Coordinates of C-alpha atoms in Angstrom, one line a residue:
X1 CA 264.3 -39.6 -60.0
X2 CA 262.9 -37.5 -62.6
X3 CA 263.2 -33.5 -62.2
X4 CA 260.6 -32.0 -59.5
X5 CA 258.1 -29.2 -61.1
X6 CA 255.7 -27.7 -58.6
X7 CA 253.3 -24.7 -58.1
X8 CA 251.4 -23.3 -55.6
X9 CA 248.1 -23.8 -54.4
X10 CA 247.4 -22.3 -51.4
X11 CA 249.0 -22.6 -47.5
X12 CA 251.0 -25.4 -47.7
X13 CA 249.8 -27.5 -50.3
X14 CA 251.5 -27.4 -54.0
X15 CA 250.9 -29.3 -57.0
X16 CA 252.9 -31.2 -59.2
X17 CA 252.9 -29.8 -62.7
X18 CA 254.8 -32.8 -64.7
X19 CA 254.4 -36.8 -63.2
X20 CA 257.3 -37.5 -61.3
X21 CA 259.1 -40.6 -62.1
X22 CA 261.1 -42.4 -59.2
X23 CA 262.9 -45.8 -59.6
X24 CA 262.8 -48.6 -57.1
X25 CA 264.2 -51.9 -56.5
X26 CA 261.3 -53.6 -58.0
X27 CA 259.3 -50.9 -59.4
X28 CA 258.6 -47.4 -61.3
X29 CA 256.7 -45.1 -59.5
X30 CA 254.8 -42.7 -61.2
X31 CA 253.1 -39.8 -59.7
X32 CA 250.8 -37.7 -62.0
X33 CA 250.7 -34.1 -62.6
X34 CA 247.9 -32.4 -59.9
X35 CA 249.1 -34.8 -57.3
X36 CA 249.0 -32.2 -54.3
X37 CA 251.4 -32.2 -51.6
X38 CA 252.6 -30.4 -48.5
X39 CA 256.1 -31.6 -49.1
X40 CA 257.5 -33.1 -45.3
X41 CA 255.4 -32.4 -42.1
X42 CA 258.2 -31.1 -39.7
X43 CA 257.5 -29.4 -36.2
X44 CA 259.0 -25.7 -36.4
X45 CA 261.3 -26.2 -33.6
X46 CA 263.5 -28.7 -36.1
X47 CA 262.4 -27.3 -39.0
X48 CA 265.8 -25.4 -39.5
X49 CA 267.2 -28.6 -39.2
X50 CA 265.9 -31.3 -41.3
X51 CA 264.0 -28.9 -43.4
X52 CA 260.6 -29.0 -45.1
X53 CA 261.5 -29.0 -48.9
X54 CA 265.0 -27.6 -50.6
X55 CA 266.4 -31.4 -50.9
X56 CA 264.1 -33.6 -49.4
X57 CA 261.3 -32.2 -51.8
X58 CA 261.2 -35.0 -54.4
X59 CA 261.5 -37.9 -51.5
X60 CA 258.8 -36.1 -49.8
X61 CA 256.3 -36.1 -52.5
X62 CA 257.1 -39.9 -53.4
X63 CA 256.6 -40.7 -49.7
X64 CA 253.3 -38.8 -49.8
X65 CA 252.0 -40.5 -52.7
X66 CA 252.8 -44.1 -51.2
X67 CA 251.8 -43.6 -48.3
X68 CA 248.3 -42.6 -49.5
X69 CA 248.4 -45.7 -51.2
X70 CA 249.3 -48.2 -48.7
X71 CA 246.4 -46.7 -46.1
X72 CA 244.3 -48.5 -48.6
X73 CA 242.8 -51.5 -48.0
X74 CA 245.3 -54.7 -47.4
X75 CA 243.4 -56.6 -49.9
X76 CA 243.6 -53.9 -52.8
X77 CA 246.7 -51.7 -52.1
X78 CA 249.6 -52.3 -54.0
X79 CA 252.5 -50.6 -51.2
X80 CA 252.7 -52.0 -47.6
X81 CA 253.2 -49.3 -45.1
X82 CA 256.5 -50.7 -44.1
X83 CA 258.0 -50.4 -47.7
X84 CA 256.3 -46.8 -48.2
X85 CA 258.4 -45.4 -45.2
X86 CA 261.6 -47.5 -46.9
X87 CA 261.1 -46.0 -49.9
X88 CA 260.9 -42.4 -48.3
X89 CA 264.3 -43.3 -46.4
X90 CA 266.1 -44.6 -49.8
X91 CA 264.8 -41.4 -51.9
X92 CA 266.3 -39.7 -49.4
X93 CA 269.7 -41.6 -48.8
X94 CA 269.5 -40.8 -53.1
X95 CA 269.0 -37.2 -53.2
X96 CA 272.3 -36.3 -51.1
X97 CA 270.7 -36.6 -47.1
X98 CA 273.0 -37.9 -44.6
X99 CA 272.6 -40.4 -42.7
X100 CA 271.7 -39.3 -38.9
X101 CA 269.4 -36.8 -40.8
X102 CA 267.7 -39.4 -43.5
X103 CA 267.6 -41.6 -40.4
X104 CA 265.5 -39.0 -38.4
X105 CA 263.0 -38.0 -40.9
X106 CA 262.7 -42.0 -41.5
X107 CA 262.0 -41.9 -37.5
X108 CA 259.3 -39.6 -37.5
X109 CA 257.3 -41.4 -40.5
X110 CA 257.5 -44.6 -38.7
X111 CA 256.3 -43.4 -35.6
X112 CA 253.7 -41.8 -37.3
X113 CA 252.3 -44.9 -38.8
X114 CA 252.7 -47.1 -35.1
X115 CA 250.8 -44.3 -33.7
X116 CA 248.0 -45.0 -36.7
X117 CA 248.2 -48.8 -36.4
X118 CA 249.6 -49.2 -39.8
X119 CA 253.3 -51.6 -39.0
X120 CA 252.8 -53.1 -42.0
X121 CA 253.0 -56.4 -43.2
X122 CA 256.3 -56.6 -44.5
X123 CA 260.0 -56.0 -43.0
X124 CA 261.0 -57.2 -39.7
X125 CA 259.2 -59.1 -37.4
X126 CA 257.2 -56.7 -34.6
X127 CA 259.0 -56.5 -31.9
X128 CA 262.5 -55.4 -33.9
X129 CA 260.3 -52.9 -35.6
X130 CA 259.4 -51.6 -32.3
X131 CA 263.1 -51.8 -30.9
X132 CA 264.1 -49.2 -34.2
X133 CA 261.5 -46.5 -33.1
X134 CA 262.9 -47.1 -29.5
X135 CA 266.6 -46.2 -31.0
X136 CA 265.4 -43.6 -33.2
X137 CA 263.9 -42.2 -30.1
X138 CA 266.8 -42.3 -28.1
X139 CA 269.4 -41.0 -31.1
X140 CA 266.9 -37.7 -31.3
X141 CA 267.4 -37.1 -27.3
X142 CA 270.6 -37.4 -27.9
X143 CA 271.3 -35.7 -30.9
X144 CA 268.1 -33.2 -31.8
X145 CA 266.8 -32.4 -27.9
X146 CA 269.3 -30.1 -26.8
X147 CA 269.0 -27.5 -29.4
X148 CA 264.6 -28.1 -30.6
X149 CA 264.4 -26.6 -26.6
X150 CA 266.9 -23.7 -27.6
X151 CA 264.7 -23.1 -30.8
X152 CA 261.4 -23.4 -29.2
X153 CA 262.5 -20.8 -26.5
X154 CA 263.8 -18.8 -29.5
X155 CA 260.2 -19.1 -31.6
X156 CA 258.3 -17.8 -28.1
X157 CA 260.5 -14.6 -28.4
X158 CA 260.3 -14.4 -31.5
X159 CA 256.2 -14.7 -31.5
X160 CA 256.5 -11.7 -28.1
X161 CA 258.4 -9.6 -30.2
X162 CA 256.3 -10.1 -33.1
X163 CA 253.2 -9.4 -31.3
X164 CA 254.3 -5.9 -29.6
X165 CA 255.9 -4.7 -33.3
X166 CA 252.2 -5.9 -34.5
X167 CA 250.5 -4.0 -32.3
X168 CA 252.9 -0.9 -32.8
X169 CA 252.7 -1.1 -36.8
X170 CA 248.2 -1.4 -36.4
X171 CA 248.4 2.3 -35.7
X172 CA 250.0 3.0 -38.9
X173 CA 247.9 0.2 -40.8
X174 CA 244.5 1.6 -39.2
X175 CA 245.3 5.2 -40.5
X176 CA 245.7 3.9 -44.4
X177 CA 243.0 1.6 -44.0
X178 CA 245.1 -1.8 -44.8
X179 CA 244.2 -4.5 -41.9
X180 CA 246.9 -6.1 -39.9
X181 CA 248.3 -9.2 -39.9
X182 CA 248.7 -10.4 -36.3
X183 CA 250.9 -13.2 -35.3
X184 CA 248.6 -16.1 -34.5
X185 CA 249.5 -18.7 -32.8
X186 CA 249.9 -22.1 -35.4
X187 CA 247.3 -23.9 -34.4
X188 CA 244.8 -21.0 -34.5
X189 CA 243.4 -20.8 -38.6
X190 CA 244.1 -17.9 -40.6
X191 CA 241.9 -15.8 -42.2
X192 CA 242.7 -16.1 -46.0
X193 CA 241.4 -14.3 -49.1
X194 CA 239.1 -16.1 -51.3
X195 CA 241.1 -17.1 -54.2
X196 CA 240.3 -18.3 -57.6
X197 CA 242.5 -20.7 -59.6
X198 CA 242.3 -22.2 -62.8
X199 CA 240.7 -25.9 -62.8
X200 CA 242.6 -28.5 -63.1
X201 CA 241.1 -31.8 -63.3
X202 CA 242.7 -34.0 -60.3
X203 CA 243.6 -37.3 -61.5
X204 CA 241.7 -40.2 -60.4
X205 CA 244.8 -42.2 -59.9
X206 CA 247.7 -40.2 -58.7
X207 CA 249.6 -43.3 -58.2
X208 CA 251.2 -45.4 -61.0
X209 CA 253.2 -48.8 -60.0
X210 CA 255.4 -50.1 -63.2
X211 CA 256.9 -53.8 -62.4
X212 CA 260.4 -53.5 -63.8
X213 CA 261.2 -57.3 -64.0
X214 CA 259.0 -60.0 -65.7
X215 CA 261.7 -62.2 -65.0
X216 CA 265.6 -62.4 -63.3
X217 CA 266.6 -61.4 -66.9
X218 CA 263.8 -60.1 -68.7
X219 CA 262.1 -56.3 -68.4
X220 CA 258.2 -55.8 -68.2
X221 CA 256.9 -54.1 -71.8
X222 CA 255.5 -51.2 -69.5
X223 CA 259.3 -50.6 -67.5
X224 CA 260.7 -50.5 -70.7
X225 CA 258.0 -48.3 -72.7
X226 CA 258.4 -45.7 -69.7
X227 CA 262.4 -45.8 -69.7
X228 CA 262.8 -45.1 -73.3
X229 CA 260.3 -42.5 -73.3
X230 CA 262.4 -40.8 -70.2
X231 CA 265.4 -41.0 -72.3
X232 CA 263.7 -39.7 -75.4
X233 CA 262.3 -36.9 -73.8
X234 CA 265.5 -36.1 -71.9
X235 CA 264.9 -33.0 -69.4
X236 CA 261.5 -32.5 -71.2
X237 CA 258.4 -33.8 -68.6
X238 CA 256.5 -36.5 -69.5
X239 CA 252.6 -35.9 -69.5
X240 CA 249.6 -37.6 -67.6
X241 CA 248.5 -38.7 -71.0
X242 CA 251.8 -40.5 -72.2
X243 CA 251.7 -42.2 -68.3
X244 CA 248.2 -43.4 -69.1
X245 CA 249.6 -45.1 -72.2
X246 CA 252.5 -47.1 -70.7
X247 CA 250.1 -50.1 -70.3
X248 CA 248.9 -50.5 -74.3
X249 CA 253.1 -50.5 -75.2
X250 CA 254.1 -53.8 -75.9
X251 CA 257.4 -53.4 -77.5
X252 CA 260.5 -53.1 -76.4
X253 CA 263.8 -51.4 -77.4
X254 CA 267.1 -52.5 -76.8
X255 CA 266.1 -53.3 -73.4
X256 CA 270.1 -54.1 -72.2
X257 CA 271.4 -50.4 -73.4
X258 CA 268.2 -49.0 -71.6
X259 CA 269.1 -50.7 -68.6
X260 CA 272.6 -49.6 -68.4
X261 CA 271.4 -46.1 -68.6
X262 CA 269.1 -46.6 -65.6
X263 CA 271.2 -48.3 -63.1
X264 CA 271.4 -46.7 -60.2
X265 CA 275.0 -46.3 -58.1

């Protein structure tokens, strides 16, 4: 996984600022810079325990990316919805998250895609895929229950206390002629400031799928054009431009040394 680079957009949302490269069993993935993203969807009451971003950030944004992708079409997209949610579950296992947590957040997108129809294709037959989400379900009673009802009794106070200091501080707000920000509740919108960014041209793929192997033995020109422009470029980011380009390089450098340098633990 290549080095994450983000800003900010606006609520939630960020954008990538350099592609993000991750490698697969199979395949490069390739996400372009402007690729937005709202990182991991997590309920505030286990927020403060699987956490939204810090080192799930770059397994987030690959899982958001595929799973765009495999709500396409079955006939045209290129990721089943089973293998998006493995790949998420992998990235994370890669980037340092432990099991019970990896196996959690894996959970969640799962159930997620049941709820939207979208098993997928591949992986285990039906009924075993329903038998994990049962399990997952079960290990988060267990495991999560117990202390998401101590937090959600803890963001109610929180909100109360928020609300009277609010309501205190408007006085003081009122008199200097600066509005108050009162504590909604999440699901109400917020008001926000019209802002103006600079444009950025989205692009019109976000998604880019390098094969790795042509054959048991033998690298694809593209896998082998992208890793030895990663290892020229070192901690520099690629750009869109030299993404767009993988699929006119047809030749290939010392494909064995660059495969050495790629494999994973």
């Amino acid at each position: 996984m290549t080095n994450l680079t983000v800003s900010h957009v606006l609520g939630k949302t960020w954008k990538l600022n350099a592609p993000l490269v991750y490698k697969g069993k199979r395949d490069y993935y390739v996400i372009k810079a402007g690729f937005e993203t709202d990182f991991a969807s997590i309920p505030k009451p286990i927020a403060w325990l699987l956490d939204s971003s810090g080192g799930n950030s770059e397994a987030a944004v690959l899982h958001d990316a595929v799973w765009r992708e495999s709500q396409e079409p079955k006939d045209v997209r290129r990721i089943d919805p089973w293998n998006a949610d493995g790949l998420f579950r992998r990235a994370l296992r890669e980037t340092g998250m432990p099991a019970l947590t990896r196996g959690l957040m894996w959970w969640g997108v799962r159930t997620n895609a049941v709820v939207h129809g979208r098993f997928g294709i591949d992986g285990p037959s039906l009924p075993i895929k329903l038998l994990q989400l049962v399990g997952g379900f079960l290990l988060g009673v267990i495991t999560v229950l117990p202390v998401t009802i101590v937090a959600a009794i803890g963001l109610v106070a929180y909100w109360v206390f928020n609300w009277i200091a609010a309501a205190v501080w408007t006085i003081f707000e009122r008199s200097h002629g600066m509005p108050t920000n009162w504590p909604w509740l999440p699901f109400r919108p917020k008001k926000v400031a019209a802002l103006t960014f600079a444009a950025t041209a989205a692009p019109t793929m976000s998604l880019v799928v390098v094969p790795i192997w042509q054959s048991a033995e033998v690298k694809t020109a593209e896998a082998v054009a992208l890793e030895n422009l990663l290892l020229a470029r070192g901690d520099t980011p690629i750009t869109n431009a030299e993404v767009d380009a993988l699929s006119d390089r047809t030749q290939a450098e010392t494909p064995l040394a660059v495969q050495k340098a790629w494999e994973l633990p």
